[in-house]
Amino acid sequence: MFFPEGNIQVHLYGQPVDMRKSFDGLYATVRHAMQLNPLSGALFVFINRRANQMKVLYWDRTGFCIWAKRLERGRFISNWNEITSREIDWTALKLLLEGIEPKRQKLRFQLPKV
């Protein structure tokens, strides 16, 4: 399924997840640990403890889908202490899928207050 980039919500789970979990286990994690609605159409991203595997759960109006990716070299994230459960944007997810960890960037200048 293809998503319009501006309209999709992506939620990253901030704890390591056992990659043996499938549809029901990931659904339960979204519902109980993240306190979110798995049927909302948002993407829910889960990463294992070694940070070399990722699963993405989403509902596409007919059933649940799971994307899975394993990096042969490298890690999706460098330090679990810096990761929290949060909403990320579509671009950050694409970078994460490529093994590039997005960092928060500071503006080089301050915008004028109106």
Backbone as numpy.savetxt, mean C-alpha at the origin, in Angstrom:
# Nx Ny Nz CAx CAy CAz Cx Cy Cz
-7.44 -4.72 -14.11 -8.28 -3.55 -14.11 -7.39 -2.31 -14.11
-7.79 -1.28 -14.82 -7.05 -0.04 -14.87 -7.78 1.00 -14.04
-7.02 1.79 -13.33 -7.59 2.78 -12.41 -7.28 4.18 -12.92
-8.27 5.08 -12.86 -7.93 6.48 -13.13 -7.06 6.99 -11.99
-5.88 7.52 -12.33 -4.88 7.81 -11.31 -5.32 8.81 -10.26
-6.16 9.75 -10.58 -6.55 10.75 -9.60 -7.66 10.31 -8.67
-8.35 9.23 -8.99 -9.54 8.87 -8.23 -9.37 7.66 -7.32
-8.19 7.12 -7.19 -8.03 5.89 -6.44 -7.38 6.17 -5.09
-7.91 5.54 -4.04 -7.30 5.63 -2.72 -6.41 4.41 -2.51
-5.25 4.63 -1.93 -4.29 3.56 -1.65 -3.93 3.64 -0.18
-4.12 2.54 0.54 -3.81 2.49 1.97 -2.68 1.51 2.20
-1.60 1.98 2.81 -0.45 1.15 3.15 -0.57 0.72 4.60
-0.48 -0.60 4.84 -0.52 -1.12 6.20 0.87 -1.04 6.80
1.00 -0.47 7.98 2.29 -0.16 8.57 2.94 -1.25 9.40
2.47 -2.48 9.31 3.06 -3.60 10.04 3.39 -4.72 9.06
4.39 -5.53 9.36 4.67 -6.68 8.48 3.51 -7.66 8.48
3.24 -8.26 7.33 2.12 -9.19 7.17 2.65 -10.53 6.67
2.09 -11.60 7.18 2.42 -12.95 6.73 1.89 -13.12 5.30
2.76 -13.38 4.36 2.36 -13.48 2.95 1.60 -14.76 2.65
1.43 -15.64 3.63 0.57 -16.81 3.42 -0.90 -16.42 3.48
-1.19 -15.22 3.98 -2.58 -14.75 4.03 -3.10 -14.55 2.61
-4.34 -14.94 2.43 -4.97 -14.74 1.13 -6.15 -13.80 1.30
-7.19 -13.99 0.53 -8.32 -13.06 0.51 -8.92 -12.84 1.90
-9.27 -13.90 2.60 -9.95 -13.76 3.88 -9.04 -13.15 4.95
-7.78 -13.56 5.00 -6.86 -13.01 5.99 -6.58 -11.54 5.77
-6.39 -11.14 4.51 -6.15 -9.73 4.21 -7.41 -8.90 4.43
-8.58 -9.47 4.09 -9.86 -8.80 4.35 -9.99 -8.50 5.84
-9.69 -9.50 6.68 -9.79 -9.33 8.13 -8.82 -8.27 8.63
-7.63 -8.22 8.05 -6.66 -7.20 8.45 -7.17 -5.81 8.12
-7.75 -5.64 6.94 -8.30 -4.34 6.55 -9.44 -3.95 7.48
-10.34 -4.89 7.72 -11.54 -4.61 8.51 -11.20 -4.33 9.98
-10.35 -5.15 10.59 -10.13 -5.06 12.03 -8.88 -4.26 12.41
-7.77 -4.49 11.76 -6.53 -3.79 12.14 -6.49 -2.37 11.58
-6.95 -2.19 10.34 -6.90 -0.87 9.72 -8.18 -0.07 9.95
-9.24 -0.74 10.39 -10.54 -0.10 10.64 -11.08 0.60 9.39
-10.93 -0.07 8.24 -11.41 0.47 6.97 -12.35 -0.52 6.31
-13.11 -0.06 5.32 -14.06 -0.90 4.60 -13.37 -1.52 3.37
-13.17 -2.84 3.36 -12.52 -3.48 2.22 -13.34 -3.40 0.93
-14.63 -3.12 1.03 -15.50 -3.05 -0.14 -15.55 -1.65 -0.75
-14.70 -0.75 -0.29 -14.75 0.64 -0.74 -14.18 0.84 -2.14
-13.44 -0.13 -2.66 -12.79 0.03 -3.96 -11.38 0.56 -3.86
-10.93 0.87 -2.65 -9.56 1.34 -2.45 -8.58 0.17 -2.56
-7.33 0.49 -2.76 -6.27 -0.52 -2.78 -5.65 -0.59 -1.39
-5.41 -1.81 -0.91 -4.81 -2.01 0.40 -3.49 -2.76 0.21
-2.39 -2.14 0.62 -1.05 -2.64 0.36 -0.47 -3.28 1.62
0.05 -4.50 1.47 0.65 -5.25 2.58 2.04 -5.70 2.17
3.00 -5.60 3.11 4.38 -5.97 2.84 4.84 -6.95 3.92
5.66 -7.92 3.54 6.13 -8.91 4.51 7.28 -8.35 5.36
7.69 -9.12 6.38 8.71 -8.67 7.33 10.05 -8.37 6.66
10.47 -9.20 5.71 11.74 -8.95 5.02 11.61 -7.85 3.98
10.40 -7.40 3.73 10.11 -6.29 2.81 10.50 -6.59 1.37
10.48 -7.88 1.00 10.77 -8.21 -0.40 9.53 -8.75 -1.12
8.41 -8.85 -0.42 7.15 -9.28 -1.05 6.04 -8.30 -0.68
5.14 -8.10 -1.63 4.02 -7.19 -1.45 2.76 -7.82 -2.01
1.63 -7.58 -1.33 0.33 -7.95 -1.87 -0.58 -6.73 -1.80
-1.41 -6.59 -2.81 -2.37 -5.49 -2.88 -3.75 -6.12 -3.03
-4.64 -5.81 -2.09 -6.01 -6.32 -2.10 -6.95 -5.20 -2.52
-7.90 -5.53 -3.40 -8.94 -4.55 -3.74 -10.21 -5.27 -4.18
-11.32 -4.56 -4.10 -12.64 -5.03 -4.49 -12.99 -4.38 -5.81
-13.37 -5.18 -6.82 -13.67 -4.60 -8.13 -15.15 -4.72 -8.52
-16.02 -4.73 -7.56 -17.48 -4.80 -7.72 -18.00 -6.19 -8.03
-17.13 -7.14 -8.35 -17.59 -8.52 -8.57 -16.88 -9.50 -7.64
-15.82 -9.05 -7.00 -15.08 -9.91 -6.09 -13.75 -9.27 -5.73
-13.05 -9.94 -4.84 -11.75 -9.44 -4.41 -10.66 -9.88 -5.39
-9.68 -9.02 -5.55 -8.50 -9.30 -6.38 -7.26 -9.08 -5.53
-6.23 -9.86 -5.80 -4.95 -9.69 -5.13 -3.86 -9.60 -6.19
-3.04 -8.55 -6.07 -1.82 -8.47 -6.85 -0.70 -8.88 -5.92
0.27 -9.58 -6.43 1.42 -9.97 -5.63 2.69 -9.68 -6.40
3.72 -9.24 -5.69 5.01 -8.99 -6.31 6.11 -9.37 -5.33
7.16 -10.00 -5.86 8.34 -10.34 -5.06 9.56 -9.76 -5.76
10.34 -9.02 -5.01 11.59 -8.48 -5.55 12.66 -9.55 -5.46
13.40 -9.73 -6.53 14.50 -10.68 -6.52 15.72 -10.12 -5.80
15.88 -8.79 -5.86 16.95 -8.11 -5.14 16.37 -6.85 -4.54
16.84 -6.50 -3.36 16.41 -5.26 -2.73 15.18 -5.45 -1.87
14.64 -4.33 -1.41 13.50 -4.32 -0.50 12.55 -3.19 -0.90
11.27 -3.39 -0.56 10.29 -2.34 -0.82 10.47 -1.17 0.14
10.82 -1.48 1.39 11.05 -0.44 2.39 12.34 -0.75 3.12
13.00 0.28 3.62 14.30 0.06 4.25 14.22 -0.11 5.76
13.22 0.47 6.41 13.16 0.42 7.87 11.71 0.39 8.33
11.31 -0.68 9.01 9.93 -0.79 9.49 9.60 0.26 10.54
10.60 0.79 11.24 10.34 1.81 12.27 9.83 3.11 11.68
10.08 3.34 10.40 9.65 4.58 9.75 8.31 4.43 9.03
7.74 3.23 9.02 6.50 2.98 8.28 5.32 2.99 9.23
4.28 3.71 8.84 3.02 3.73 9.60 1.89 3.43 8.63
0.77 2.98 9.18 -0.42 2.79 8.34 -0.89 4.16 7.91
-1.01 4.35 6.61 -1.40 5.66 6.11 -1.92 5.54 4.69
-2.53 6.61 4.22 -2.96 6.67 2.83 -1.81 7.25 2.01
-1.52 6.60 0.89 -0.52 7.11 -0.03 -1.19 7.37 -1.36
-0.52 8.08 -2.23 -1.13 8.36 -3.53 -0.70 7.29 -4.55
-1.32 7.34 -5.71 -1.09 6.36 -6.77 0.37 6.37 -7.22
0.96 7.55 -7.31 2.35 7.66 -7.73 3.28 6.99 -6.73
3.03 7.16 -5.43 3.85 6.51 -4.40 3.73 5.00 -4.50
2.54 4.49 -4.82 2.38 3.04 -4.99 3.19 2.55 -6.19
3.13 3.29 -7.30 3.91 2.89 -8.48 5.39 2.87 -8.18
5.88 3.85 -7.42 7.28 3.86 -7.03 7.61 2.68 -6.12
6.72 2.40 -5.17 6.91 1.28 -4.25 6.97 -0.04 -5.01
6.11 -0.21 -6.02 6.12 -1.42 -6.84 7.43 -1.59 -7.60
8.09 -0.49 -7.90 9.38 -0.54 -8.59 10.53 -0.72 -7.61
10.22 -0.74 -6.31 11.28 -0.89 -5.31 11.90 0.43 -4.91
11.23 1.53 -5.24 11.73 2.86 -4.87 10.88 3.35 -3.71
11.52 3.57 -2.58 10.79 4.00 -1.39 10.59 5.51 -1.43
9.33 5.97 -1.51 9.11 7.41 -1.54 9.36 8.02 -0.16
10.08 9.10 -0.14 10.34 9.84 1.10 9.57 11.15 1.03
9.27 11.70 2.19 8.64 13.01 2.22 9.68 14.06 1.85
9.30 14.91 0.94 10.20 15.96 0.49 9.75 17.28 1.07
10.70 18.12 1.41 10.39 19.46 1.90 10.41 20.42 0.72
9.56 21.42 0.79 9.57 22.46 -0.23 10.84 23.29 -0.08
11.41 23.68 -1.19 12.60 24.51 -1.14 12.27 25.95 -0.78
11.02 26.31 -0.90 10.60 27.66 -0.58 9.23 27.58 0.06
8.86 28.59 0.78 7.56 28.65 1.42 6.56 29.36 0.50
5.38 28.80 0.40 4.33 29.45 -0.37 3.77 30.61 0.44
3.42 31.71 -0.24 2.87 32.84 0.50 1.50 32.50 1.10
1.27 32.97 2.32 -0.01 32.74 2.98 -1.01 33.76 2.50
-2.20 33.29 2.21 -3.23 34.19 1.69 -4.25 34.47 2.76
